[in-house]
Amino acid sequence: MTKLSVNVNKIATLRNTRHYEVPNLERLARIALDAGAAGITIHPRPDRRHIRPGDVPKLAKVVAEFPDAEFNIEGNPFGAEYLQHLANVRPTQATFVPDADDQFTSDHGFDLSDPQVCQSLKPKIAEVQGLGCRVSLFLDPRPDLVPHAARLGADRIELYTAPYAQAFPTPQLNSVLELYIQTAQAAVEHGLGVNAGHDLSLDNLARFLSSVPKVLEVSIGHAFIADALEFGMAETVRRYRAITG
């Protein structure tokens, strides 16, 4: 079984087009968890285009209402505000993502083949693990990066799945999938858990999970919220859960 973590950023994006709490982020996160989602994911960005600082503790309280649910906060580990969020609420998981402050959306993982990147990440991983958080590193599907993640002491990797989504369905799909398979296998061999996320959807998720081994968690936001506009929040959770198990 693969856990489903619902990324609620896009709900906050819609809310932020007005000066009041509609749609209500906490209420919809609660509906998702009550319908069977295993967790909630957010990615607070410095420009506050969706998640605001005040949302973080509120969502942490919602997740705490569900004893088995997990709270996952994504962000750049070199940003002071991100680290403060982690220290304040101590989520289950911190997913480190190498995004610039003004980045439109996440579009690449850490290049752990660069010794300077590894040198800068190692103390951040230890610092956040010291808060009691599991640390996952956002990576491109490159099996050569996995040993570096293990040496840094990360708990998991998150596979950046936009290239897979772009290849689905095209003649290049099998060759693209092979990189994900090899990277996931390498992670398991090195004792790392495997997460995945970015542009996964009802259309492409089943093929990914049936091909890539040992995926513990998928975090899905944009497609999930688009589906929720059509099917409703709870029904959308059920449809994704029918795929994840």
Short mmCIF file of C-alpha atoms in Angstrom, two decimals:
data_model
loop_
_atom_site.label_atom_id
_atom_site.label_comp_id
_atom_site.label_asym_id
_atom_site.label_seq_id
_atom_site.Cartn_x
_atom_site.Cartn_y
_atom_site.Cartn_z
CA MET A 1 0.00 0.00 0.00
CA THR A 2 1.16 3.53 -0.80
CA LYS A 3 0.07 6.40 1.44
CA LEU A 4 -1.71 9.39 -0.08
CA SER A 5 -0.72 12.82 1.21
CA VAL A 6 -2.94 15.60 -0.12
CA ASN A 7 -1.13 18.82 -0.98
CA VAL A 8 -3.50 21.68 -0.14
CA ASN A 9 -1.47 24.56 -1.62
CA LYS A 10 -3.93 25.18 -4.44
CA ILE A 11 -6.83 25.50 -2.00
CA ALA A 12 -4.88 28.30 -0.36
CA THR A 13 -4.22 29.85 -3.79
CA LEU A 14 -7.95 30.11 -4.42
CA ARG A 15 -8.60 31.46 -0.94
CA ASN A 16 -5.97 34.14 -1.39
CA THR A 17 -7.90 35.73 -4.25
CA ARG A 18 -10.24 37.17 -1.61
CA HIS A 19 -9.76 38.71 1.82
CA TYR A 20 -11.64 36.08 3.79
CA GLU A 21 -11.35 32.39 4.57
CA VAL A 22 -13.22 30.88 1.63
CA PRO A 23 -12.47 28.14 0.82
CA ASN A 24 -11.51 27.16 4.34
CA LEU A 25 -8.19 25.36 4.32
CA GLU A 26 -8.62 23.61 7.65
CA ARG A 27 -12.10 22.35 6.85
CA LEU A 28 -11.06 20.86 3.52
CA ALA A 29 -7.93 19.28 4.98
CA ARG A 30 -10.13 17.69 7.64
CA ILE A 31 -12.51 16.36 4.98
CA ALA A 32 -9.57 14.80 3.11
CA LEU A 33 -8.24 13.10 6.23
CA ASP A 34 -11.67 11.94 7.30
CA ALA A 35 -12.16 10.40 3.83
CA GLY A 36 -8.98 8.36 4.18
CA ALA A 37 -6.01 10.48 3.14
CA ALA A 38 -2.93 9.48 5.12
CA GLY A 39 -1.58 12.98 5.44
CA ILE A 40 -1.49 16.62 4.45
CA THR A 41 1.34 18.29 2.55
CA ILE A 42 2.11 21.99 2.25
CA HIS A 43 4.91 23.96 0.62
CA PRO A 44 5.04 27.44 2.16
CA ARG A 45 6.86 29.79 -0.19
CA PRO A 46 8.54 33.08 0.72
CA ASP A 47 6.16 35.07 -1.51
CA ARG A 48 3.18 33.53 0.35
CA ARG A 49 1.33 32.93 -2.90
CA HIS A 50 -0.67 30.16 -1.24
CA ILE A 51 0.26 28.94 2.25
CA ARG A 52 0.56 31.77 4.79
CA PRO A 53 2.56 31.52 8.02
CA GLY A 54 -0.62 31.38 10.08
CA ASP A 55 -1.85 28.35 8.14
CA VAL A 56 0.97 26.13 9.34
CA PRO A 57 0.02 25.75 13.03
CA LYS A 58 -3.67 25.55 12.14
CA LEU A 59 -3.08 22.67 9.76
CA ALA A 60 -0.79 20.99 12.27
CA LYS A 61 -3.69 20.98 14.74
CA VAL A 62 -6.03 19.49 12.13
CA VAL A 63 -3.59 16.68 11.35
CA ALA A 64 -3.16 16.03 15.08
CA GLU A 65 -6.87 15.21 15.29
CA PHE A 66 -6.11 12.05 13.30
CA PRO A 67 -3.68 9.85 15.28
CA ASP A 68 -2.24 8.02 12.26
CA ALA A 69 -2.07 11.00 9.91
CA GLU A 70 1.18 12.65 8.89
CA PHE A 71 2.04 16.29 8.28
CA ASN A 72 4.60 16.93 5.54
CA ILE A 73 6.11 20.38 5.05
CA GLU A 74 8.14 20.98 1.91
CA GLY A 75 10.63 23.77 1.46
CA ASN A 76 14.15 24.99 0.93
CA PRO A 77 16.24 24.00 3.97
CA PHE A 78 18.37 27.12 3.59
CA GLY A 79 15.40 29.40 4.17
CA ALA A 80 15.05 30.74 7.70
CA GLU A 81 11.25 30.89 7.57
CA TYR A 82 11.00 27.25 6.48
CA LEU A 83 13.22 26.11 9.32
CA GLN A 84 11.15 28.17 11.75
CA HIS A 85 7.97 26.43 10.57
CA LEU A 86 9.61 23.07 11.24
CA ALA A 87 10.77 24.13 14.69
CA ASN A 88 7.34 25.50 15.58
CA VAL A 89 5.17 22.53 14.62
CA ARG A 90 7.63 19.62 14.23
CA PRO A 91 5.85 17.85 11.39
CA THR A 92 6.18 14.15 10.75
CA GLN A 93 8.20 14.79 7.64
CA ALA A 94 10.25 17.63 6.20
CA THR A 95 10.82 17.37 2.46
CA PHE A 96 13.81 19.42 1.37
CA VAL A 97 13.37 21.00 -2.08
CA PRO A 98 16.00 23.17 -3.85
CA ASP A 99 13.63 25.94 -4.91
CA ALA A 100 14.56 29.58 -5.42
CA ASP A 101 12.45 32.13 -3.56
CA ASP A 102 10.63 33.21 -6.72
CA GLN A 103 10.37 29.80 -8.38
CA PHE A 104 7.11 29.21 -10.28
CA THR A 105 6.96 25.57 -9.22
CA SER A 106 9.42 22.87 -8.21
CA ASP A 107 11.20 21.69 -11.34
CA HIS A 108 14.32 19.80 -10.24
CA GLY A 109 15.85 17.94 -7.35
CA PHE A 110 19.11 18.35 -5.48
CA ASP A 111 22.25 17.57 -7.47
CA LEU A 112 23.95 15.44 -4.86
CA SER A 113 26.85 14.75 -7.22
CA ASP A 114 28.05 18.25 -6.26
CA PRO A 115 30.16 17.99 -3.08
CA GLN A 116 29.26 21.55 -2.06
CA VAL A 117 25.55 20.71 -2.15
CA CYS A 118 26.15 17.68 0.05
CA GLN A 119 28.34 19.64 2.44
CA SER A 120 25.66 22.28 2.91
CA LEU A 121 22.80 19.79 3.26
CA LYS A 122 24.33 17.49 5.86
CA PRO A 123 24.02 19.83 8.88
CA LYS A 124 20.50 20.84 7.84
CA ILE A 125 19.42 17.20 7.75
CA ALA A 126 20.86 16.60 11.21
CA GLU A 127 19.29 19.80 12.56
CA VAL A 128 15.80 18.91 11.36
CA GLN A 129 16.06 15.29 12.42
CA GLY A 130 16.96 16.67 15.83
CA LEU A 131 13.48 18.19 15.91
CA GLY A 132 12.02 14.72 15.52
CA CYS A 133 11.16 15.10 11.82
CA ARG A 134 11.78 12.52 9.13
CA VAL A 135 13.81 14.11 6.32
CA SER A 136 13.17 13.41 2.64
CA LEU A 137 15.29 14.83 -0.18
CA PHE A 138 13.66 15.84 -3.47
CA LEU A 139 15.63 14.13 -6.25
CA ASP A 140 15.51 13.68 -9.99
CA PRO A 141 15.27 10.04 -11.13
CA ARG A 142 19.01 9.36 -11.07
CA PRO A 143 20.20 6.22 -9.32
CA ASP A 144 23.72 7.64 -9.02
CA LEU A 145 22.44 10.24 -6.53
CA VAL A 146 21.04 7.72 -4.07
CA PRO A 147 24.32 6.70 -2.34
CA HIS A 148 24.97 10.38 -1.61
CA ALA A 149 21.53 10.73 0.01
CA ALA A 150 22.25 7.72 2.19
CA ARG A 151 25.64 9.05 3.25
CA LEU A 152 24.06 12.37 4.20
CA GLY A 153 21.78 10.56 6.63
CA ALA A 154 18.46 11.29 4.90
CA ASP A 155 15.54 9.05 5.78
CA ARG A 156 13.84 9.09 2.40
CA ILE A 157 14.01 10.47 -1.09
CA GLU A 158 11.12 11.97 -3.02
CA LEU A 159 11.19 11.21 -6.72
CA TYR A 160 10.39 14.26 -8.86
CA THR A 161 7.74 12.82 -11.16
CA ALA A 162 7.09 15.62 -13.67
CA PRO A 163 9.29 13.94 -16.33
CA TYR A 164 7.22 10.78 -15.90
CA ALA A 165 3.96 12.72 -16.22
CA GLN A 166 5.24 14.45 -19.35
CA ALA A 167 6.17 11.11 -20.90
CA PHE A 168 2.76 9.57 -20.16
CA PRO A 169 1.66 8.24 -22.57
CA THR A 170 4.35 8.62 -25.22
CA PRO A 171 6.80 6.20 -26.85
CA GLN A 172 9.41 7.42 -24.35
CA LEU A 173 7.43 6.25 -21.32
CA ASN A 174 9.20 2.93 -20.78
CA SER A 175 12.67 4.43 -20.95
CA VAL A 176 11.68 7.23 -18.57
CA LEU A 177 10.07 4.77 -16.17
CA GLU A 178 13.23 2.69 -16.12
CA LEU A 179 15.11 5.57 -14.48
CA TYR A 180 12.50 5.75 -11.73
CA ILE A 181 12.62 1.99 -11.23
CA GLN A 182 16.41 2.01 -10.94
CA THR A 183 16.41 4.98 -8.57
CA ALA A 184 13.78 3.44 -6.31
CA GLN A 185 15.63 0.11 -6.26
CA ALA A 186 18.85 1.89 -5.34
CA ALA A 187 17.07 3.72 -2.53
CA VAL A 188 15.73 0.49 -1.07
CA GLU A 189 19.16 -1.12 -1.31
CA HIS A 190 20.63 1.82 0.62
CA GLY A 191 17.97 1.69 3.33
CA LEU A 192 16.06 4.77 2.19
CA GLY A 193 12.30 5.10 1.92
CA VAL A 194 10.82 6.20 -1.40
CA ASN A 195 8.23 8.96 -1.85
CA ALA A 196 7.07 10.49 -5.12
CA GLY A 197 5.33 13.62 -6.26
CA HIS A 198 4.70 16.31 -8.88
CA ASP A 199 2.08 16.11 -11.62
CA LEU A 200 0.81 12.69 -10.60
CA SER A 201 -2.88 12.26 -11.40
CA LEU A 202 -5.76 9.81 -11.64
CA ASP A 203 -4.65 9.13 -15.21
CA ASN A 204 -1.00 8.31 -14.62
CA LEU A 205 -0.72 7.19 -10.99
CA ALA A 206 -1.62 3.52 -11.42
CA ARG A 207 1.05 2.89 -14.05
CA PHE A 208 3.66 4.59 -11.91
CA LEU A 209 2.88 2.61 -8.76
CA SER A 210 2.64 -0.69 -10.60
CA SER A 211 6.06 -0.10 -12.17
CA VAL A 212 8.16 1.62 -9.51
CA PRO A 213 8.85 -0.57 -6.47
CA LYS A 214 8.32 0.22 -2.80
CA VAL A 215 6.79 3.70 -3.09
CA LEU A 216 5.75 4.52 0.47
CA GLU A 217 3.98 7.82 -0.17
CA VAL A 218 2.74 10.04 -2.97
CA SER A 219 1.94 13.70 -2.40
CA ILE A 220 -0.53 15.06 -4.93
CA GLY A 221 -1.83 18.60 -5.14
CA HIS A 222 -2.57 20.28 -8.45
CA ALA A 223 -4.35 17.38 -10.15
CA PHE A 224 -6.02 16.37 -6.89
CA ILE A 225 -7.57 19.81 -6.35
CA ALA A 226 -8.63 19.97 -10.01
CA ASP A 227 -10.36 16.62 -9.56
CA ALA A 228 -11.93 17.81 -6.30
CA LEU A 229 -13.60 20.68 -8.16
CA GLU A 230 -15.37 18.05 -10.25
CA PHE A 231 -15.91 15.18 -7.80
CA GLY A 232 -15.72 16.80 -4.37
CA MET A 233 -12.95 16.45 -1.81
CA ALA A 234 -14.01 13.19 -0.18
CA GLU A 235 -14.82 11.40 -3.43
CA THR A 236 -11.50 12.47 -4.89
CA VAL A 237 -9.69 10.95 -1.92
CA ARG A 238 -11.60 7.73 -2.47
CA ARG A 239 -10.67 7.66 -6.17
CA TYR A 240 -6.98 8.12 -5.44
CA ARG A 241 -7.13 5.62 -2.59
CA ALA A 242 -8.60 3.07 -4.99
CA ILE A 243 -5.29 3.34 -6.84
CA THR A 244 -2.86 3.63 -3.92
CA GLY A 245 -4.46 0.80 -1.93
#
